[in-house]
Tab-separated table of C-alpha atoms in Angstrom:
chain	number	residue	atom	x	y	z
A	1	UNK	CA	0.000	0.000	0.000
A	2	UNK	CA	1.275	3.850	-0.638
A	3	UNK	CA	2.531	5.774	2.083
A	4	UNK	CA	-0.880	8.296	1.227
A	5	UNK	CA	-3.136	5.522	0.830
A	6	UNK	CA	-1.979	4.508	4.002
A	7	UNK	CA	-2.376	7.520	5.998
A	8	UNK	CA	-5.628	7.995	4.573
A	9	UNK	CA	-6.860	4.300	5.413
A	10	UNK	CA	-5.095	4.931	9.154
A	11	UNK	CA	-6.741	8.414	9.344
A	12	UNK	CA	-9.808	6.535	8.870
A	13	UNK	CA	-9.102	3.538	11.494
A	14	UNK	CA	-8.285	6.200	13.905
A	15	UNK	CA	-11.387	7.907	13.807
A	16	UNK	CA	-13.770	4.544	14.385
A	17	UNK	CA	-11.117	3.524	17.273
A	18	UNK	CA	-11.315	6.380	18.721
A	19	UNK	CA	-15.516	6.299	18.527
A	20	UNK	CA	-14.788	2.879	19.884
A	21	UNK	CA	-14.452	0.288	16.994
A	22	UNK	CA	-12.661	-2.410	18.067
A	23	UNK	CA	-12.084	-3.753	14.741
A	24	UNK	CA	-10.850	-0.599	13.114
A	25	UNK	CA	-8.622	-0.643	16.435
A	26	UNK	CA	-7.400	-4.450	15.527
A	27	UNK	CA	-6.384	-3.050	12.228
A	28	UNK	CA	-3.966	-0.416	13.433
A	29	UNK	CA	-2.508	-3.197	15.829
A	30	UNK	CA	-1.675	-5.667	13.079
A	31	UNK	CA	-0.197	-2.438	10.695
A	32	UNK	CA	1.740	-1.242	13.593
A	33	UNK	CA	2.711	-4.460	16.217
A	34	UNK	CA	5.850	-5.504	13.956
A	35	UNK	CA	7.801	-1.967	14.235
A	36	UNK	CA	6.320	-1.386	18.158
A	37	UNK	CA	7.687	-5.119	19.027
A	38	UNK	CA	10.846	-4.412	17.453
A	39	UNK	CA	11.590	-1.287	19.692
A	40	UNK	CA	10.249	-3.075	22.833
A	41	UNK	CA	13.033	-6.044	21.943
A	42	UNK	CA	15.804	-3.718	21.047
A	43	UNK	CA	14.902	-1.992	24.376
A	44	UNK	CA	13.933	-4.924	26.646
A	45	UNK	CA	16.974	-7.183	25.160
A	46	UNK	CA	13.998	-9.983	26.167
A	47	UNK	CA	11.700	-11.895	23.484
A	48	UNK	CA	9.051	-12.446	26.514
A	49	UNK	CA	9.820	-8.641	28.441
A	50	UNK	CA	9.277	-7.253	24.756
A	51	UNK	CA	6.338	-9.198	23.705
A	52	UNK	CA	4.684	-8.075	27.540
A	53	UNK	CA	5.887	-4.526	26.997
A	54	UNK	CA	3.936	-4.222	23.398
A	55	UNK	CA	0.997	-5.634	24.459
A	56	UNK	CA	1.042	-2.921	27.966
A	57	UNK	CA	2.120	-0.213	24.877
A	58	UNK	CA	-1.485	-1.189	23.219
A	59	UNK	CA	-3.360	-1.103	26.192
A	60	UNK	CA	-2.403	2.096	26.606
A	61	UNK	CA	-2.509	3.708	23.202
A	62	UNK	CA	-6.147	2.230	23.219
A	63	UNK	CA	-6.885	3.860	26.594
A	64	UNK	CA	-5.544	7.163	25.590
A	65	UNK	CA	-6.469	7.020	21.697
A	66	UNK	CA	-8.292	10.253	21.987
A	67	UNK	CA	-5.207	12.272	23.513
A	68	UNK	CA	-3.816	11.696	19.905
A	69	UNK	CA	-4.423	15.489	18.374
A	70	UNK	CA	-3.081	14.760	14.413
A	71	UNK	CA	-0.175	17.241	14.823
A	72	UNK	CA	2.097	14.582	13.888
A	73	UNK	CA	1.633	11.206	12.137
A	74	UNK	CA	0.197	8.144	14.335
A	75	UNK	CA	3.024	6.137	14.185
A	76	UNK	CA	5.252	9.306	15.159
A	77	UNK	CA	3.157	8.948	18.510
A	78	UNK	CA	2.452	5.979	18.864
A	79	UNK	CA	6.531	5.393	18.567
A	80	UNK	CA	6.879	8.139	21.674
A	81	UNK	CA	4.246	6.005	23.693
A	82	UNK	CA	6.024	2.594	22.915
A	83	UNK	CA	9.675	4.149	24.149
A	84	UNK	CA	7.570	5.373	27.397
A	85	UNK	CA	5.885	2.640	28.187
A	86	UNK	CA	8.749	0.213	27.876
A	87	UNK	CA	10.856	2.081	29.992
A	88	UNK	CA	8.353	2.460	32.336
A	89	UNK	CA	8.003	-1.634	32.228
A	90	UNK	CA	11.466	-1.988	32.489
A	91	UNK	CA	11.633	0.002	35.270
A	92	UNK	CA	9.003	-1.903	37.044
A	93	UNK	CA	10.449	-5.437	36.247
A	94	UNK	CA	13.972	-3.942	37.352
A	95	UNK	CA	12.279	-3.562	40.852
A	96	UNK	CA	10.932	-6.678	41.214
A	97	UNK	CA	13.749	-8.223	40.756
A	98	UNK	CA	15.730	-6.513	43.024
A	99	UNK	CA	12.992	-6.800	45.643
A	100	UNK	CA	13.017	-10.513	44.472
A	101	UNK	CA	16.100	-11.831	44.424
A	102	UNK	CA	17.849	-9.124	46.510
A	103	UNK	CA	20.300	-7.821	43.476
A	104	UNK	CA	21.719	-4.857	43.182
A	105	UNK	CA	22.805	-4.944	38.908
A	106	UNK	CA	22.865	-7.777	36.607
A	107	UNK	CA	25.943	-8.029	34.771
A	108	UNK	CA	26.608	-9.522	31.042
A	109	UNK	CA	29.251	-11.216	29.473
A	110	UNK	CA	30.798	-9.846	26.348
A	111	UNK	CA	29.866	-11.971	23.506
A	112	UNK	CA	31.892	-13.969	21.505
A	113	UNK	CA	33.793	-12.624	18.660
A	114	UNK	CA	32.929	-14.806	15.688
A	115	UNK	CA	32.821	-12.138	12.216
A	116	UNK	CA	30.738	-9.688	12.756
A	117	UNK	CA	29.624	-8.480	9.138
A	118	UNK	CA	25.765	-7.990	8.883
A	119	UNK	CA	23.019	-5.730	10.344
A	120	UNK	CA	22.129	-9.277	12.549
A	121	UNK	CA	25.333	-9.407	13.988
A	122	UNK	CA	25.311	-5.783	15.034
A	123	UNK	CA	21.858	-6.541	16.598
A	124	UNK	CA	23.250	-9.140	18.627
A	125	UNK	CA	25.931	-7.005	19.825
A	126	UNK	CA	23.482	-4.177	20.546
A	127	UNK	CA	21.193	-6.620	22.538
A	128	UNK	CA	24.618	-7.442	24.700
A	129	UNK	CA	24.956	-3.895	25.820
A	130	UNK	CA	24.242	-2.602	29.318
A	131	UNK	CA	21.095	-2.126	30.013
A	132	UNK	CA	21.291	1.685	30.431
A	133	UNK	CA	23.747	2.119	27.137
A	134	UNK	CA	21.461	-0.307	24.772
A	135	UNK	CA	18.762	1.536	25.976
A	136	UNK	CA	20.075	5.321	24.832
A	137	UNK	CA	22.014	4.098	22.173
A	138	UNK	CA	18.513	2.284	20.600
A	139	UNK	CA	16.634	5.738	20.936
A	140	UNK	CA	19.545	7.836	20.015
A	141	UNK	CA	21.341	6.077	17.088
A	142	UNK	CA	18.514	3.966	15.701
A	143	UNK	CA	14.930	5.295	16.787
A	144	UNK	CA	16.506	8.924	16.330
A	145	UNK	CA	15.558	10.423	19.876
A	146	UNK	CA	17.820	13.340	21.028
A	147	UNK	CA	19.788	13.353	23.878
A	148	UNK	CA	18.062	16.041	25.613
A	149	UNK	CA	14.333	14.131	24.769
A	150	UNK	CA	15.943	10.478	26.312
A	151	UNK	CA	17.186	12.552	29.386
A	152	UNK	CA	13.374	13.173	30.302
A	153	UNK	CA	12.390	9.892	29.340
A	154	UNK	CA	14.801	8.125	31.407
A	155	UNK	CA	14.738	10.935	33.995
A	156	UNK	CA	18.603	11.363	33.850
A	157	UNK	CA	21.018	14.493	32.696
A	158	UNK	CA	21.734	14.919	29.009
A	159	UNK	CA	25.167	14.754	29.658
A	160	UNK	CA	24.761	11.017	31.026
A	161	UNK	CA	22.944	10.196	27.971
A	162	UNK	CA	26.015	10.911	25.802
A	163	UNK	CA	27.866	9.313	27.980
A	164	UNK	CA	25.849	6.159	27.691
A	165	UNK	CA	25.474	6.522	24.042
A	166	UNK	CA	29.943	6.954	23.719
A	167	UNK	CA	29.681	4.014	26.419
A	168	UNK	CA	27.543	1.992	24.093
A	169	UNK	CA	29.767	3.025	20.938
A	170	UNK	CA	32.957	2.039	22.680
A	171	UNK	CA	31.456	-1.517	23.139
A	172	UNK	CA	30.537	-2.063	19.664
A	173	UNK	CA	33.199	-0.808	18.002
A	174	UNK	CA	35.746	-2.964	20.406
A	175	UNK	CA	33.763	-6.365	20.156
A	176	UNK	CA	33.052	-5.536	16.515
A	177	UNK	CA	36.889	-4.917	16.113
A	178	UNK	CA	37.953	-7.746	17.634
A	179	UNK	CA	37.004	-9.724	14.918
């Protein structure tokens, strides 16, 4: 389908969610679950955390549908509510861990160096990150956030979000070296 076709037929599905179609609603889900999944996974670094995070992120967009003014495209928002609402799940799960299983940080091992030469490769490297550095360097370098927007999502200074995102670039371009 064209990208105006599209729009149109989403500008349309929008309007019967919002009025409480559930159909039209089931629509937008099944255009939009592969790209809000994606960012949940890059985020979460879990299958099962991501797949739980996108469903909360259209729970959500369906409870606050009618916040959604038209100033920007749908998926431009609905994007902004999927990076919230994962974090916000992270966050959560984070705690119950700790509470859980008494922990103060989880650490990772570095993954193993074996030719690193395709966008998959890089993904796996990405998903190997730090919590806090994949996290900044997903909505900085890839989902296109600036540093000064992922400060207030992550409620930190913009001068520790560089320094996550350099963190993050350090890693990949060492384990990606060391090939």
């Amino acid at each position: 389908m064209k990208p105006d076709t599209l729009r149109v037929r989403e500008s349309v599905l929008l309007r019967a969610a919002v009025n409480g179609d559930r159909d039209a609603y089931r629509e937008i889900y099944d255009i939009h679950i592969k790209r809000v999944f994606g960012l949940c996974f890059r985020l979460t670094g879990e299958r099962g955390m991501a797949e739980d995070a996108a469903q909360e992120v259209f729970i959500q967009v369906w409870r606050t549908l009618s916040n959604f003014d038209g100033r920007s495209q749908f998926s431009t928002w609905l994007h902004s509510v999927a990076a919230n609402v994962t974090i916000s799940y992270m966050r959560r799960q984070k705690n119950w861990l700790q509470r859980m299983f008494d922990i103060e940080s989880v650490t990772l091992a570095e993954p193993e160096t074996s030719g690193c030469s395709s966008g998959v490769d890089l993904e796996k490297y990405i998903l190997r990150l730090p919590e806090r550095a994949r996290v900044v360097f997903v909505l900085h370098a890839i989902e296109g956030y600036r540093h000064e927007d992922i400060a207030t999502m992550l409620k930190i200074a913009s001068g520790t979000s560089k320094a996550q995102y350099h963190r993050a670039r350090q890693l990949l371009e060492d384990w990606m070296g060391a090939d």
